[in-house]
Structures are given as C-alpha cells and as structure tokens.
mmCIF file of C-alpha atoms and ligand atoms in Angstrom:
data_model
loop_
_atom_site.group_PDB
_atom_site.id
_atom_site.type_symbol
_atom_site.label_atom_id
_atom_site.label_comp_id
_atom_site.label_asym_id
_atom_site.label_seq_id
_atom_site.Cartn_x
_atom_site.Cartn_y
_atom_site.Cartn_z
ATOM 1 C CA MET A 15 -176.491 153.863 -23.021
ATOM 2 C CA ASN A 16 -176.199 155.314 -19.543
ATOM 3 C CA LEU A 17 -177.145 153.344 -16.437
ATOM 4 C CA GLN A 18 -180.526 155.067 -16.021
ATOM 5 C CA SER A 19 -181.694 154.242 -19.560
ATOM 6 C CA TYR A 20 -180.370 150.661 -19.149
ATOM 7 C CA LEU A 21 -182.398 150.200 -15.952
ATOM 8 C CA ASN A 22 -185.488 151.665 -17.611
ATOM 9 C CA SER A 23 -185.241 149.287 -20.570
ATOM 10 C CA SER A 24 -184.613 146.101 -18.492
ATOM 11 C CA LEU A 25 -187.627 143.798 -18.667
ATOM 12 C CA PHE A 26 -186.589 142.264 -15.368
ATOM 13 C CA LEU A 27 -186.633 145.515 -13.526
ATOM 14 C CA GLN A 28 -189.764 146.782 -15.222
ATOM 15 C CA ASN A 29 -191.677 143.726 -13.962
ATOM 16 C CA TRP A 30 -190.006 143.302 -10.583
ATOM 17 C CA GLN A 31 -193.333 143.113 -8.683
ATOM 18 C CA LEU A 32 -194.568 140.287 -10.922
ATOM 19 C CA LEU A 33 -191.253 138.463 -10.544
ATOM 20 C CA LEU A 34 -191.259 138.824 -6.778
ATOM 21 C CA PHE A 35 -194.814 137.531 -6.645
ATOM 22 C CA THR A 36 -193.921 134.513 -8.855
ATOM 23 C CA PHE A 37 -190.913 133.687 -6.654
ATOM 24 C CA LEU A 38 -193.058 133.882 -3.555
ATOM 25 C CA VAL A 39 -195.719 131.573 -5.047
ATOM 26 C CA ILE A 40 -193.054 129.032 -6.120
ATOM 27 C CA PHE A 41 -191.469 129.170 -2.669
ATOM 28 C CA ILE A 42 -194.790 128.595 -0.865
ATOM 29 C CA ILE A 43 -195.792 125.710 -3.189
ATOM 30 C CA SER A 44 -192.429 123.935 -2.813
ATOM 31 C CA PHE A 45 -192.573 124.409 0.979
ATOM 32 C CA LEU A 46 -196.030 122.819 1.099
ATOM 33 C CA ILE A 47 -194.989 119.926 -1.178
ATOM 34 C CA HIS A 48 -191.914 119.281 0.993
ATOM 35 C CA LYS A 49 -194.039 119.290 4.178
ATOM 36 C CA LYS A 50 -196.600 116.871 2.666
ATOM 37 C CA HIS A 51 -193.815 114.585 1.436
ATOM 38 C CA ASN A 52 -192.301 114.510 4.951
ATOM 39 C CA ASN A 53 -195.677 113.593 6.422
ATOM 40 C CA THR A 54 -196.311 110.718 4.004
ATOM 41 C CA ARG A 55 -192.764 109.456 3.566
ATOM 42 C CA THR A 56 -192.293 105.835 4.537
ATOM 43 C CA THR A 57 -189.203 105.150 6.614
ATOM 44 C CA LYS A 58 -187.976 101.631 7.295
ATOM 45 C CA LEU A 59 -186.473 100.933 10.696
ATOM 46 C CA ASP A 60 -186.085 97.618 12.443
ATOM 47 C CA GLY A 61 -187.941 95.866 9.587
ATOM 48 C CA GLN A 62 -191.031 98.023 10.229
ATOM 49 C CA GLU A 63 -192.447 100.679 7.910
ATOM 50 C CA TYR A 64 -193.283 104.060 9.437
ATOM 51 C CA ILE A 65 -195.201 106.789 7.648
ATOM 52 C CA GLY A 66 -194.275 110.434 8.160
ATOM 53 C CA VAL A 67 -191.432 109.690 10.519
ATOM 54 C CA ASN A 68 -187.997 111.219 10.222
ATOM 55 C CA PHE A 69 -185.696 109.161 12.390
ATOM 56 C CA THR A 70 -182.564 111.053 11.462
ATOM 57 C CA LYS A 71 -183.792 114.371 12.808
ATOM 58 C CA ASN A 72 -183.755 115.271 16.502
ATOM 59 C CA ASN A 73 -187.129 116.631 17.492
ATOM 60 C CA SER A 74 -186.766 119.761 19.545
ATOM 61 C CA ASP A 75 -189.302 120.761 22.231
ATOM 62 C CA THR A 76 -190.877 123.338 19.936
ATOM 63 C CA GLU A 77 -191.461 120.683 17.262
ATOM 64 C CA TYR A 78 -193.139 118.372 19.828
ATOM 65 C CA SER A 79 -195.679 121.066 20.621
ATOM 66 C CA GLU A 80 -197.138 120.651 17.084
ATOM 67 C CA TYR A 81 -198.160 117.056 17.816
ATOM 68 C CA VAL A 82 -201.282 115.690 19.430
ATOM 69 C CA PRO A 83 -200.991 112.175 20.917
ATOM 70 C CA ALA A 84 -202.993 109.516 19.051
ATOM 71 C CA LEU A 85 -203.844 107.975 22.429
ATOM 72 C CA GLU A 86 -205.687 110.477 24.624
ATOM 73 C CA GLU A 87 -204.271 111.209 28.089
ATOM 74 C CA LYS A 88 -205.505 108.636 30.614
ATOM 75 C CA GLU A 89 -205.589 108.568 34.359
ATOM 76 C CA HIS A 90 -203.163 105.978 35.801
ATOM 77 C CA VAL A 91 -205.120 103.648 38.101
ATOM 78 C CA PRO A 92 -203.857 101.066 40.681
ATOM 79 C CA TYR A 93 -203.382 97.511 39.372
ATOM 80 C CA ASN A 94 -203.203 94.494 41.699
ATOM 81 C CA GLY A 95 -201.191 92.312 39.344
ATOM 82 C CA ALA A 96 -202.395 89.045 37.812
ATOM 83 C CA VAL A 97 -205.067 87.717 40.165
ATOM 84 C CA ILE A 98 -207.438 85.845 37.873
ATOM 85 C CA THR A 99 -205.554 82.626 37.198
ATOM 86 C CA LEU A 100 -206.304 79.096 36.044
ATOM 87 C CA PRO A 101 -206.377 76.187 38.521
ATOM 88 C CA GLY A 102 -202.978 74.470 38.403
ATOM 89 C CA LYS A 103 -201.717 77.570 36.671
ATOM 90 C CA ALA A 104 -198.543 77.373 34.591
ATOM 91 C CA GLU A 105 -198.197 73.576 34.467
ATOM 92 C CA GLN A 106 -201.835 73.117 33.510
ATOM 93 C CA PHE A 107 -201.518 75.789 30.879
ATOM 94 C CA TYR A 108 -198.428 74.099 29.432
ATOM 95 C CA LYS A 109 -200.243 70.734 29.277
ATOM 96 C CA MET A 110 -203.189 72.333 27.553
ATOM 97 C CA MET A 111 -200.970 74.047 24.984
ATOM 98 C CA ASN A 112 -198.853 70.952 24.431
ATOM 99 C CA ASN A 113 -202.063 69.276 23.277
ATOM 100 C CA ARG A 114 -202.458 71.879 20.480
ATOM 101 C CA ARG A 115 -201.777 70.555 17.003
ATOM 102 C CA SER A 116 -202.261 71.967 13.544
ATOM 103 C CA VAL A 117 -205.374 70.307 12.209
ATOM 104 C CA ARG A 118 -205.898 69.977 8.444
ATOM 105 C CA ILE A 119 -208.868 67.585 8.519
ATOM 106 C CA PHE A 120 -211.966 69.178 10.070
ATOM 107 C CA SER A 121 -215.427 67.890 10.815
ATOM 108 C CA GLN A 122 -218.369 70.043 9.766
ATOM 109 C CA THR A 123 -219.773 70.059 13.316
ATOM 110 C CA LYS A 124 -221.079 73.528 14.123
ATOM 111 C CA VAL A 125 -219.400 75.772 16.704
ATOM 112 C CA PRO A 126 -221.429 78.350 18.673
ATOM 113 C CA ILE A 127 -220.460 81.826 17.487
ATOM 114 C CA GLU A 128 -220.394 82.978 21.143
ATOM 115 C CA VAL A 129 -217.358 80.740 21.761
ATOM 116 C CA ILE A 130 -215.549 82.299 18.793
ATOM 117 C CA GLU A 131 -216.487 85.746 20.095
ATOM 118 C CA ASP A 132 -214.964 84.984 23.504
ATOM 119 C CA CYS A 133 -211.776 83.701 21.871
ATOM 120 C CA ILE A 134 -211.491 86.895 19.817
ATOM 121 C CA ARG A 135 -212.207 88.973 22.931
ATOM 122 C CA ALA A 136 -209.235 87.182 24.502
ATOM 123 C CA ALA A 137 -207.073 87.943 21.440
ATOM 124 C CA GLY A 138 -208.101 91.589 21.765
ATOM 125 C CA THR A 139 -206.460 91.720 25.228
ATOM 126 C CA SER A 140 -203.078 91.397 23.551
ATOM 127 C CA PRO A 141 -200.446 94.063 24.174
ATOM 128 C CA SER A 142 -199.775 96.261 21.145
ATOM 129 C CA GLY A 143 -197.260 98.934 20.147
ATOM 130 C CA ALA A 144 -198.404 102.208 21.818
ATOM 131 C CA HIS A 145 -201.790 100.527 22.458
ATOM 132 C CA THR A 146 -202.734 100.860 18.807
ATOM 133 C CA GLU A 147 -204.594 97.496 18.755
ATOM 134 C CA PRO A 148 -203.773 97.064 15.058
ATOM 135 C CA TRP A 149 -205.857 93.949 14.384
ATOM 136 C CA THR A 150 -209.033 93.006 12.537
ATOM 137 C CA PHE A 151 -210.383 89.482 12.928
ATOM 138 C CA CYS A 152 -212.736 88.592 10.069
ATOM 139 C CA VAL A 153 -214.871 85.592 10.989
ATOM 140 C CA VAL A 154 -216.339 83.821 7.976
ATOM 141 C CA GLY A 155 -219.095 81.279 8.583
ATOM 142 C CA CYS A 156 -221.007 81.809 5.326
ATOM 143 C CA ALA A 157 -220.634 78.686 3.147
ATOM 144 C CA LYS A 158 -220.635 80.673 -0.111
ATOM 145 C CA LEU A 159 -217.886 82.991 1.095
ATOM 146 C CA LYS A 160 -215.812 80.067 2.372
ATOM 147 C CA GLN A 161 -216.123 78.498 -1.095
ATOM 148 C CA SER A 162 -214.920 81.732 -2.738
ATOM 149 C CA ILE A 163 -211.980 81.887 -0.318
ATOM 150 C CA ARG A 164 -211.118 78.279 -1.105
ATOM 151 C CA GLU A 165 -211.216 78.953 -4.852
ATOM 152 C CA ILE A 166 -208.885 81.962 -4.531
ATOM 153 C CA ILE A 167 -206.432 80.051 -2.343
ATOM 154 C CA GLU A 168 -206.404 76.786 -4.296
ATOM 155 C CA LYS A 169 -205.786 78.639 -7.574
ATOM 156 C CA GLU A 170 -202.808 80.510 -6.106
ATOM 157 C CA GLU A 171 -201.500 77.506 -4.165
ATOM 158 C CA GLU A 172 -201.430 75.425 -7.340
ATOM 159 C CA LEU A 173 -199.147 78.064 -8.875
ATOM 160 C CA ASN A 174 -197.172 78.324 -5.629
ATOM 161 C CA TYR A 175 -196.456 74.607 -5.551
ATOM 162 C CA GLU A 176 -195.792 74.333 -9.302
ATOM 163 C CA GLN A 177 -193.893 77.539 -10.014
ATOM 164 C CA ARG A 178 -193.235 79.896 -7.130
ATOM 165 C CA MET A 179 -191.904 77.816 -4.254
ATOM 166 C CA HIS A 180 -188.319 76.629 -4.255
ATOM 167 C CA ARG A 181 -187.779 72.853 -4.554
ATOM 168 C CA GLN A 182 -186.201 72.915 -1.090
ATOM 169 C CA TRP A 183 -189.365 74.478 0.341
ATOM 170 C CA ILE A 184 -191.575 71.820 -1.299
ATOM 171 C CA THR A 185 -189.231 69.138 0.000
ATOM 172 C CA ASP A 186 -189.337 70.602 3.537
ATOM 173 C CA LEU A 187 -193.148 70.475 3.464
ATOM 174 C CA LYS A 188 -193.352 66.814 2.314
ATOM 175 C CA PRO A 189 -193.512 65.347 5.879
ATOM 176 C CA LEU A 190 -196.609 67.517 6.531
ATOM 177 C CA ARG A 191 -198.378 66.057 3.442
ATOM 178 C CA THR A 192 -199.740 69.426 2.361
ATOM 179 C CA ASN A 193 -200.693 70.257 -1.210
ATOM 180 C CA HIS A 194 -202.777 72.842 -3.055
ATOM 181 C CA ILE A 195 -206.101 71.172 -2.224
ATOM 182 C CA LYS A 196 -207.508 72.836 0.915
ATOM 183 C CA LYS A 197 -210.695 70.966 1.810
ATOM 184 C CA TYR A 198 -210.486 72.329 5.359
ATOM 185 C CA LEU A 199 -211.370 75.788 4.003
ATOM 186 C CA THR A 200 -214.928 74.648 3.316
ATOM 187 C CA ASP A 201 -215.219 71.916 5.991
ATOM 188 C CA ALA A 202 -214.240 74.021 9.026
ATOM 189 C CA PRO A 203 -217.296 75.883 10.357
ATOM 190 C CA TYR A 204 -215.341 79.128 10.615
ATOM 191 C CA LEU A 205 -212.409 80.758 8.907
ATOM 192 C CA ILE A 206 -210.756 83.562 10.867
ATOM 193 C CA LEU A 207 -208.755 85.914 8.672
ATOM 194 C CA VAL A 208 -206.427 88.010 10.788
ATOM 195 C CA PHE A 209 -205.491 91.362 9.266
ATOM 196 C CA LYS A 210 -202.773 93.690 10.498
ATOM 197 C CA GLN A 211 -203.631 97.368 10.186
ATOM 198 C CA MET A 212 -200.583 99.283 8.986
ATOM 199 C CA TYR A 213 -202.216 102.500 10.196
ATOM 200 C CA SER A 214 -205.694 103.891 10.836
ATOM 201 C CA PHE A 215 -207.422 107.257 10.985
ATOM 202 C CA LEU A 216 -208.318 109.340 14.020
ATOM 203 C CA PRO A 217 -211.798 110.912 14.197
ATOM 204 C CA ASP A 218 -210.274 114.238 13.045
ATOM 205 C CA GLY A 219 -208.919 112.533 9.908
ATOM 206 C CA ARG A 220 -205.261 112.410 10.989
ATOM 207 C CA LYS A 221 -203.361 109.242 10.153
ATOM 208 C CA LYS A 222 -202.551 107.151 13.222
ATOM 209 C CA GLN A 223 -199.292 105.235 12.935
ATOM 210 C CA HIS A 224 -199.429 101.595 14.089
ATOM 211 C CA TYR A 225 -196.002 100.888 15.522
ATOM 212 C CA TYR A 226 -194.829 97.271 15.428
ATOM 213 C CA ASN A 227 -198.167 96.208 13.963
ATOM 214 C CA GLU A 228 -196.925 92.809 12.761
ATOM 215 C CA ILE A 229 -195.459 91.853 16.126
ATOM 216 C CA SER A 230 -198.606 93.059 17.923
ATOM 217 C CA VAL A 231 -200.946 91.083 15.654
ATOM 218 C CA SER A 232 -198.740 87.998 15.900
ATOM 219 C CA ILE A 233 -198.947 88.141 19.715
ATOM 220 C CA ALA A 234 -202.745 88.571 19.475
ATOM 221 C CA THR A 235 -202.885 85.546 17.168
ATOM 222 C CA GLY A 236 -200.912 83.523 19.737
ATOM 223 C CA ILE A 237 -203.471 84.448 22.378
ATOM 224 C CA LEU A 238 -206.273 83.522 19.963
ATOM 225 C CA LEU A 239 -204.708 80.081 19.392
ATOM 226 C CA SER A 240 -204.478 79.569 23.167
ATOM 227 C CA ALA A 241 -208.099 80.634 23.682
ATOM 228 C CA LEU A 242 -209.301 78.293 20.910
ATOM 229 C CA GLN A 243 -207.387 75.454 22.525
ATOM 230 C CA ALA A 244 -208.920 76.295 25.916
ATOM 231 C CA ALA A 245 -212.355 76.157 24.248
ATOM 232 C CA GLY A 246 -211.615 72.663 22.899
ATOM 233 C CA LEU A 247 -211.428 73.931 19.333
ATOM 234 C CA ASN A 248 -208.832 73.153 16.723
ATOM 235 C CA SER A 249 -207.202 75.433 14.227
ATOM 236 C CA LEU A 250 -204.407 75.722 11.702
ATOM 237 C CA VAL A 251 -202.181 78.734 11.102
ATOM 238 C CA THR A 252 -202.019 79.255 7.340
ATOM 239 C CA THR A 253 -200.217 81.905 5.346
ATOM 240 C CA PRO A 254 -201.692 81.639 1.841
ATOM 241 C CA LEU A 255 -198.934 82.944 -0.407
ATOM 242 C CA ASN A 256 -199.950 85.667 -2.874
ATOM 243 C CA CYS A 257 -203.625 85.614 -1.804
ATOM 244 C CA GLY A 258 -203.634 88.636 0.539
ATOM 245 C CA PRO A 259 -204.962 91.330 -1.840
ATOM 246 C CA ALA A 260 -207.643 89.071 -3.390
ATOM 247 C CA LEU A 261 -208.910 87.995 0.045
ATOM 248 C CA ARG A 262 -208.794 91.582 1.301
ATOM 249 C CA ASN A 263 -210.905 92.678 -1.682
ATOM 250 C CA LEU A 264 -213.326 89.792 -1.237
ATOM 251 C CA LEU A 265 -213.918 90.811 2.393
ATOM 252 C CA LYS A 266 -213.971 94.507 1.448
ATOM 253 C CA ARG A 267 -211.195 95.421 3.893
ATOM 254 C CA PRO A 268 -209.401 98.756 3.398
ATOM 255 C CA SER A 269 -206.036 98.933 1.620
ATOM 256 C CA TYR A 270 -204.172 99.738 4.858
ATOM 257 C CA GLU A 271 -205.042 96.287 6.212
ATOM 258 C CA LYS A 272 -202.884 93.340 5.186
ATOM 259 C CA LEU A 273 -203.675 89.679 5.699
ATOM 260 C CA LEU A 274 -201.341 88.152 8.274
ATOM 261 C CA VAL A 275 -202.780 84.645 8.724
ATOM 262 C CA LEU A 276 -205.916 82.649 8.000
ATOM 263 C CA LEU A 277 -207.121 80.131 10.582
ATOM 264 C CA PRO A 278 -209.720 77.464 9.837
ATOM 265 C CA VAL A 279 -211.406 76.799 13.175
ATOM 266 C CA GLY A 280 -213.600 73.925 14.329
ATOM 267 C CA TYR A 281 -213.396 70.357 15.580
ATOM 268 C CA ALA A 282 -210.940 67.809 14.256
ATOM 269 C CA ALA A 283 -212.633 65.137 12.133
ATOM 270 C CA LYS A 284 -212.739 61.584 13.531
ATOM 271 C CA GLU A 285 -210.322 60.482 10.802
ATOM 272 C CA CYS A 286 -207.909 63.383 11.512
ATOM 273 C CA VAL A 287 -204.224 62.461 11.648
ATOM 274 C CA VAL A 288 -201.232 64.703 12.365
ATOM 275 C CA PRO A 289 -197.516 64.162 11.827
ATOM 276 C CA ASP A 290 -195.880 62.732 14.930
ATOM 277 C CA LEU A 291 -193.734 65.812 15.527
ATOM 278 C CA LYS A 292 -191.621 66.236 18.644
ATOM 279 C CA ARG A 293 -191.078 69.586 20.337
ATOM 280 C CA LYS A 294 -187.697 70.838 21.508
ATOM 281 C CA PRO A 295 -187.096 70.151 25.199
ATOM 282 C CA LEU A 296 -186.750 73.021 27.676
ATOM 283 C CA ASN A 297 -182.951 72.856 27.775
ATOM 284 C CA LYS A 298 -182.841 73.497 24.014
ATOM 285 C CA ILE A 299 -185.087 76.571 24.110
ATOM 286 C CA MET A 300 -184.282 78.216 27.453
ATOM 287 C CA VAL A 301 -180.969 79.673 28.487
ATOM 288 C CA THR A 302 -180.598 80.725 32.137
ATOM 289 C CA TYR A 303 -178.126 83.405 33.206
HETATM 290 C C1 FMN B 11 -196.248 81.391 10.549
HETATM 291 C C2 FMN B 11 -196.800 80.033 10.232
HETATM 292 C C3 FMN B 11 -197.220 79.756 8.954
HETATM 293 C C4 FMN B 11 -197.779 78.515 8.641
HETATM 294 N N1 FMN B 11 -198.264 78.319 7.389
HETATM 295 C C5 FMN B 11 -198.891 77.153 7.116
HETATM 296 C C6 FMN B 11 -199.538 76.967 5.870
HETATM 297 O O1 FMN B 11 -199.581 77.879 5.027
HETATM 298 N N2 FMN B 11 -200.144 75.788 5.626
HETATM 299 C C7 FMN B 11 -200.161 74.773 6.556
HETATM 300 O O2 FMN B 11 -200.724 73.704 6.282
HETATM 301 N N3 FMN B 11 -199.562 74.916 7.754
HETATM 302 C C8 FMN B 11 -198.944 76.089 8.078
HETATM 303 N N4 FMN B 11 -198.389 76.289 9.316
HETATM 304 C C9 FMN B 11 -198.488 75.219 10.323
HETATM 305 C C10 FMN B 11 -197.145 74.544 10.591
HETATM 306 O O3 FMN B 11 -196.824 73.680 9.542
HETATM 307 C C11 FMN B 11 -197.232 73.802 11.921
HETATM 308 O O4 FMN B 11 -197.447 74.734 12.946
HETATM 309 C C12 FMN B 11 -195.963 73.016 12.231
HETATM 310 O O5 FMN B 11 -195.813 71.975 11.301
HETATM 311 C C13 FMN B 11 -195.963 72.461 13.645
HETATM 312 O O6 FMN B 11 -197.069 71.610 13.847
HETATM 313 P P1 FMN B 11 -198.089 71.834 15.051
HETATM 314 O O7 FMN B 11 -198.725 73.159 14.831
HETATM 315 O O8 FMN B 11 -199.034 70.699 14.989
HETATM 316 O O9 FMN B 11 -197.283 71.861 16.333
HETATM 317 C C14 FMN B 11 -197.845 77.507 9.640
HETATM 318 C C15 FMN B 11 -197.427 77.803 10.941
HETATM 319 C C16 FMN B 11 -196.928 79.059 11.247
HETATM 320 C C17 FMN B 11 -196.550 79.372 12.659
#
C-alpha cells in the first residue's frame, strides 16, 4: 500500500474536520469548567474561608481590570474624630461594663422594642472586613417561636451534656451551674440570634465575599452587649452546640448565614444570682512597651 492509498483509507484523516471540532468542543468545555471551579473554590487562609480566591497566584494589572469592586467608589469626606462622647468618658464606660454579668435567670418584664432597635443600630456601627457588614440580628419576641427555639436547644443540649461534651468541659462548667434546661429562652422577652453571613449577593447576582466575617460579627456583638448594658438590659452570650442549622431553618435564614451566638435579652429576675467571678486586673491583661 503506497502512502496515498494509506492516507485515503485512514478513518482519522477522512474525518479530520469532525475530530478537530470535537477537540475544540472538549477544550472549550474544560476551560469553562476550570474557570467556574476557580470562582467557587474555597481557600482557607488565616482560619477564614474564602470563595473564588487564589492566594498562590500573583494578580497582574490586566487580571485586576476584570474585577468590579463590591463596594462602590465613595467620595472621601473630612472627619473630625470622635466628638460625641459619654460624660466621664473612659472611666464611666469601664464602670458600666464592669457591671455587666451573664444573666441566666430572667424576669418576664416587657422591654420596648425601640430600645432593642437602638441597641442593634449601635451594633450595626461596628467595623467590618472591607465594610461588608456581614451580620443579621434576628430578634424573636413571639412566645411560640421562643418555645420552638427552646425545644430545639434543650433537645440538643441534653445530648451535648450526656454524650458530646468531654468530661473536662462538663467539669469546667460546674461552677456556672448550667445544664440542658434553658428556662431563660422562654422567660426573656427577646432572643437575639446573631448570624454571620459568609457571603452575600450583589444586585447583579455576583457573589460578594465577606472577609473576616466571624471577627466582624464578634466585634458587632461586643458593641451590642455594651449597648444593652447602657440601656439597663441584661443578656447572656450562648453558643448552642449543634443547633445552628435547625435554628437557621426555623427562622428561614439562607444557607450562607451561620449562627454565631444567641442572646436572651431582658431584665434580671429578682431572684437572679450569678457566680462571684473575679476579673483579671489590668497588669495581667495589658503589656506596655
Ligand atoms: C463565646 C462565648 C460563649 C458562651 N457560651 C455560653 C453558653 O453556651 N451558655 C452559657 O450559659 N454561657 C455561655 N457563655 C457565658 C460565659 O459563661 C460567661 O461570659 C463567663 O462565665 C463570664 O461571666 P460574665 O459574663 O458574667 O462575666 C459564653 C460566653 C462567651 C463569650
């Protein structure tokens, strides 16, 4: 067989257009899959999860031009520094905060919702990574919903105490006299469930990354605790183990929100007692250089 007849009989060469087309289609599909994977890949850095971020690759100027900032360009305006301050300032603030205690025995005395709103407004002034404001404060005053929350938490807490928590953990909690019964969840007039948003969506549908969302929401929660204290209200930071998804579903929050803490909020009951804890003195928590 000479070369010409060999070439004529080769199936490969007879169908070269079809083959070229198939290769091109495969190439385009794999390119698109790779691009999508890069955009949705979760990278862990510094204990935080980032979606669609490739930290190992140096972004060149041309690559930057593809991106649109999540935060729109803003004019920079003059700022006079902190001018609205409390009388007595830092010392007064310290005394007020030193009076804060975790309350687990609440009275059912009602709290005006406007006070709660102001406290949450204050929390919303918190700094946040790239000004993403990654928080949702769910305020539950409805008795039926509080009962459902209590049922979810008590069921899980019973398992936590009996099976999930290490003996050392249970032992460490003994001085606080906590157990799986959480009467404060139905006694306190409000429960504030603080959710951290891992990401959100821009109006054009693009995913907006929430950098350092846990740190940001924790700072906001600290401000919330301070505001509640300033309003003469009591609260308790709780972290109900293994209840996050059930509570998120109950409150119909989206899957990209995760429960950070739950705070019962109200007035301490007359019979309220707290463990006589001491706080570390300044020289044990501050180091001057
Ligand atoms: C991150 C965090 C999680 C906590 N989780 C719970 C909890 O699940 N249940 C509870 O009764 N107290 C909880 N607490 C409250 C602590 O036990 C309390 O803050 C500590 O004993 C100090 O008491 P104090 O708040 O009165 O100063 C938590 C506090 C923090 C900061």
